[in-house]
């Protein structure tokens, strides 16, 4: 999609967002809603300006935590999917456990992780990694298994080795699916990072949110929510940009 096309498609959601904020502002003032229940957007904006210097260190802490957890989850996800793709017996044995592991709620694992690893960053990084791992592993495995069979057969007839089949055909063909999984994991990882900080931390958006809610400073809670959304959107946009740079051929095919 061209930049002009993207701009033309972006104005509608932007307008819808502005209308939503305007209605919210009007409703908060017209019905005289208490600030601790639902503050007006203008009040949230003023609160954001006031707390920004003290809030930014919390944002940096969350970004660091999410980047570490997401990187580990991505590495393990892609590596394990590649192994499962090449070893059928391992896939038949391990894959059901991967599915089963996602049926265990994070809130159930969190207390155990706290017992095993303490209140440091380790349990939070493990939770973010686990959240990121699954969509990436499933998307990678699916992408590798959807390689064009005719091309695969043709390359085998030409005498391509298993390594050449993977690097020249299967891996490039799977990249769009892999990035789909990474984009899903990117949005999940930010939200999971914020929630994981509720378990106990010194700094972070989740810590800021918990302190604000415990003192009924609702505008500050909204400030934390807005920053978490911006962070998630920025993370997602960064992945989309990397995808566009790495697999231009896929975009050109879709636009053709």
Coordinates of C-alpha atoms in Angstrom, one line a residue:
X1 CA 0.0 0.0 0.0
X2 CA 1.3 3.5 -0.9
X3 CA 1.7 6.2 1.7
X4 CA -1.2 8.1 0.1
X5 CA -3.4 5.1 0.3
X6 CA -2.4 4.5 3.9
X7 CA -3.2 8.2 4.7
X8 CA -6.6 7.9 3.0
X9 CA -7.5 4.8 5.0
X10 CA -6.2 6.2 8.3
X11 CA -8.5 9.3 8.5
X12 CA -11.6 7.3 9.3
X13 CA -10.3 5.6 12.5
X14 CA -8.7 8.9 13.5
X15 CA -12.0 10.7 13.1
X16 CA -13.9 8.0 15.0
X17 CA -11.4 8.3 17.8
X18 CA -11.8 12.1 18.0
X19 CA -15.6 11.7 18.0
X20 CA -15.3 9.2 20.8
X21 CA -13.1 11.5 22.9
X22 CA -15.5 14.4 22.3
X23 CA -18.5 12.4 23.5
X24 CA -16.5 11.1 26.5
X25 CA -15.6 14.8 27.4
X26 CA -19.1 16.0 27.0
X27 CA -20.6 13.1 29.0
X28 CA -18.2 13.5 31.9
X29 CA -19.0 17.3 32.1
X30 CA -22.8 17.0 31.4
X31 CA -23.4 14.2 33.9
X32 CA -20.9 15.7 36.4
X33 CA -19.2 12.3 36.8
X34 CA -16.9 12.0 39.8
X35 CA -13.2 12.2 38.8
X36 CA -12.3 9.0 40.7
X37 CA -15.0 7.1 38.7
X38 CA -14.4 8.4 35.1
X39 CA -12.2 11.5 34.6
X40 CA -12.7 13.6 31.5
X41 CA -10.1 13.3 28.7
X42 CA -9.0 16.9 29.3
X43 CA -8.3 16.1 33.0
X44 CA -6.3 13.0 32.0
X45 CA -4.2 15.1 29.6
X46 CA -3.4 17.6 32.4
X47 CA -2.5 14.7 34.7
X48 CA -0.3 13.2 32.0
X49 CA 1.6 16.5 31.6
X50 CA 2.1 16.8 35.4
X51 CA 3.3 13.2 36.1
X52 CA 5.3 12.8 32.9
X53 CA 8.8 13.4 34.4
X54 CA 8.3 10.9 37.2
X55 CA 6.4 8.5 35.0
X56 CA 8.9 8.1 32.2
X57 CA 11.4 5.9 34.3
X58 CA 8.5 3.5 34.8
X59 CA 7.9 3.4 31.0
X60 CA 11.6 2.7 30.3
X61 CA 11.6 -0.1 32.9
X62 CA 8.6 -1.7 31.2
X63 CA 10.2 -1.4 27.7
X64 CA 13.4 -3.1 29.0
X65 CA 11.4 -5.9 30.6
X66 CA 9.2 -6.5 27.5
X67 CA 12.2 -6.4 25.1
X68 CA 14.1 -9.0 27.0
X69 CA 11.1 -11.3 27.5
X70 CA 9.9 -10.9 23.9
X71 CA 13.4 -11.6 22.5
X72 CA 13.7 -14.8 24.5
X73 CA 10.2 -15.9 23.5
X74 CA 10.8 -15.1 19.8
X75 CA 14.1 -17.0 19.8
X76 CA 12.7 -20.1 21.6
X77 CA 9.6 -20.0 19.4
X78 CA 11.3 -19.9 16.1
X79 CA 14.0 -22.4 17.1
X80 CA 11.5 -25.0 18.6
X81 CA 9.2 -24.7 15.5
X82 CA 12.2 -25.3 13.2
X83 CA 13.1 -28.4 15.2
X84 CA 9.6 -29.7 15.2
X85 CA 9.3 -29.1 11.5
X86 CA 12.4 -31.2 10.8
X87 CA 11.8 -34.0 13.2
X88 CA 8.4 -35.6 12.8
X89 CA 8.6 -37.9 15.9
X90 CA 9.6 -35.0 18.1
X91 CA 6.7 -32.9 16.7
X92 CA 4.2 -35.7 17.3
X93 CA 5.5 -36.1 20.9
X94 CA 6.0 -32.4 21.9
X95 CA 3.3 -30.5 20.0
X96 CA 0.3 -31.7 22.2
X97 CA 2.3 -30.4 25.2
X98 CA 2.7 -27.1 23.6
X99 CA -1.1 -26.8 23.1
X100 CA -1.7 -28.0 26.6
X101 CA 0.8 -25.4 28.1
X102 CA -1.4 -22.6 26.7
X103 CA -4.4 -23.9 28.7
X104 CA -2.6 -23.0 32.0
X105 CA -3.6 -19.5 33.0
X106 CA -0.7 -17.1 33.8
X107 CA -2.3 -16.2 37.1
X108 CA -2.0 -19.8 38.1
X109 CA 1.7 -20.0 37.2
X110 CA 2.6 -16.6 38.7
X111 CA 2.6 -17.7 42.4
X112 CA 4.8 -20.7 41.5
X113 CA 7.3 -18.5 39.6
X114 CA 7.4 -16.1 42.5
X115 CA 8.3 -19.0 44.8
X116 CA 10.9 -20.4 42.5
X117 CA 12.6 -17.2 41.3
X118 CA 11.7 -14.5 43.9
X119 CA 10.4 -11.0 43.3
X120 CA 13.1 -10.0 40.7
X121 CA 12.7 -9.6 37.0
X122 CA 13.1 -13.3 36.2
X123 CA 9.5 -14.4 36.8
X124 CA 8.2 -11.5 34.8
X125 CA 10.5 -12.2 31.9
X126 CA 9.5 -15.9 32.0
X127 CA 5.8 -14.9 31.8
X128 CA 6.4 -12.5 28.9
X129 CA 8.5 -15.2 27.1
X130 CA 5.8 -17.8 27.5
X131 CA 3.2 -15.4 26.2
X132 CA 5.3 -14.5 23.2
X133 CA 6.5 -18.0 22.5
X134 CA 3.3 -19.8 21.5
X135 CA 1.9 -17.6 18.7
X136 CA 5.4 -17.4 17.1
X137 CA 6.0 -21.1 17.4
X138 CA 2.6 -22.0 15.9
X139 CA 2.9 -19.4 13.1
X140 CA 6.4 -20.5 12.2
X141 CA 5.5 -24.2 12.1
X142 CA 2.5 -23.5 10.0
X143 CA 4.5 -21.4 7.6
X144 CA 7.2 -24.0 7.2
X145 CA 4.6 -26.7 6.5
X146 CA 2.8 -24.7 3.9
X147 CA 5.8 -24.6 1.5
X148 CA 4.8 -25.0 -2.1
X149 CA 4.9 -28.8 -2.7
X150 CA 5.6 -28.5 -6.4
X151 CA 8.7 -26.3 -5.8
X152 CA 9.8 -28.6 -3.0
X153 CA 9.5 -31.6 -5.3
X154 CA 11.3 -29.7 -8.1
X155 CA 14.2 -28.8 -5.9
X156 CA 14.5 -32.3 -4.6
X157 CA 14.7 -33.5 -8.2
X158 CA 17.5 -31.0 -8.8
X159 CA 19.4 -32.6 -6.0
X160 CA 19.0 -29.9 -3.4
X161 CA 20.2 -30.9 0.1
X162 CA 18.0 -30.6 3.2
X163 CA 19.9 -27.5 4.2
X164 CA 19.4 -25.9 0.8
X165 CA 15.7 -26.7 0.9
X166 CA 15.3 -25.0 4.2
X167 CA 17.4 -21.9 3.5
X168 CA 16.4 -21.3 -0.2
X169 CA 12.7 -22.3 -0.1
X170 CA 11.0 -23.2 3.2
X171 CA 12.4 -20.3 5.4
X172 CA 11.7 -17.5 2.8
X173 CA 8.3 -19.0 2.2
X174 CA 7.5 -19.1 5.9
X175 CA 8.5 -15.5 6.6
X176 CA 5.1 -13.9 6.2
X177 CA 3.6 -16.4 8.6
X178 CA 6.4 -15.9 11.1
X179 CA 5.9 -12.2 11.1
X180 CA 2.2 -12.7 11.6
X181 CA 3.0 -14.6 14.8
X182 CA 5.6 -12.0 15.9
X183 CA 3.0 -9.2 15.4
X184 CA 0.5 -11.0 17.6
X185 CA 3.2 -11.7 20.2
X186 CA 4.4 -8.1 20.2
X187 CA 1.0 -6.8 21.3
X188 CA 0.5 -9.5 23.8
X189 CA 4.0 -9.0 25.3
X190 CA 3.4 -5.4 26.2
X191 CA 0.1 -6.0 28.0
X192 CA 1.6 -9.1 29.7
X193 CA 4.6 -7.1 30.8
X194 CA 2.3 -4.5 32.5
X195 CA 0.2 -7.2 34.2
X196 CA 3.4 -9.1 35.3
X197 CA 4.6 -6.0 37.1
X198 CA 1.6 -6.3 39.3
X199 CA 3.3 -9.3 40.9
X200 CA 5.8 -7.0 42.5
X201 CA 8.4 -4.7 41.1
X202 CA 10.2 -1.5 41.9
X203 CA 9.4 0.3 38.7
X204 CA 7.2 -0.1 35.6
X205 CA 3.8 1.0 34.1
X206 CA 2.1 -1.8 36.1
X207 CA 3.6 -0.6 39.4
X208 CA 2.5 3.0 38.6
X209 CA -1.0 1.8 37.8
X210 CA -1.2 -0.3 41.0
X211 CA -0.1 2.7 43.1
X212 CA -2.5 5.0 41.4
X213 CA -5.5 2.7 41.7
X214 CA -4.9 2.0 45.4
X215 CA -5.1 5.7 46.1
X216 CA -8.1 6.2 43.7
X217 CA -6.2 8.5 41.4
X218 CA -8.1 7.3 38.4
X219 CA -6.6 9.9 36.0
X220 CA -3.2 8.4 36.6
X221 CA -4.6 4.9 35.9
X222 CA -5.8 6.2 32.5
X223 CA -2.3 7.8 31.9
X224 CA -0.8 4.3 32.5
X225 CA -3.4 2.7 30.2
X226 CA -2.8 5.2 27.4
X227 CA 1.0 4.7 27.6
X228 CA 0.6 0.9 27.5
X229 CA -1.5 1.2 24.4
X230 CA 0.9 3.6 22.7
X231 CA 3.8 1.3 23.6
X232 CA 1.9 -1.7 22.2
X233 CA 1.0 0.2 19.0
X234 CA 4.6 1.4 18.6
X235 CA 6.0 -2.1 19.1
X236 CA 3.5 -3.5 16.5
X237 CA 4.4 -0.7 14.0
X238 CA 8.1 -1.5 14.4
X239 CA 7.5 -5.1 13.6
X240 CA 5.4 -4.2 10.6
X241 CA 8.2 -1.9 9.4
X242 CA 10.8 -4.6 9.7
X243 CA 8.5 -7.0 7.9
X244 CA 8.1 -4.5 5.0
X245 CA 11.9 -4.1 4.8
X246 CA 12.7 -7.8 4.9
X247 CA 10.0 -9.3 2.7
X248 CA 9.2 -6.7 0.1
X249 CA 8.5 -9.4 -2.5
X250 CA 5.5 -10.5 -0.5
X251 CA 4.0 -7.0 -0.4
X252 CA 4.7 -6.4 -4.1
X253 CA 2.9 -9.6 -4.9
X254 CA -0.2 -8.6 -2.9
X255 CA -0.2 -5.1 -4.5
X256 CA 0.2 -6.5 -8.0

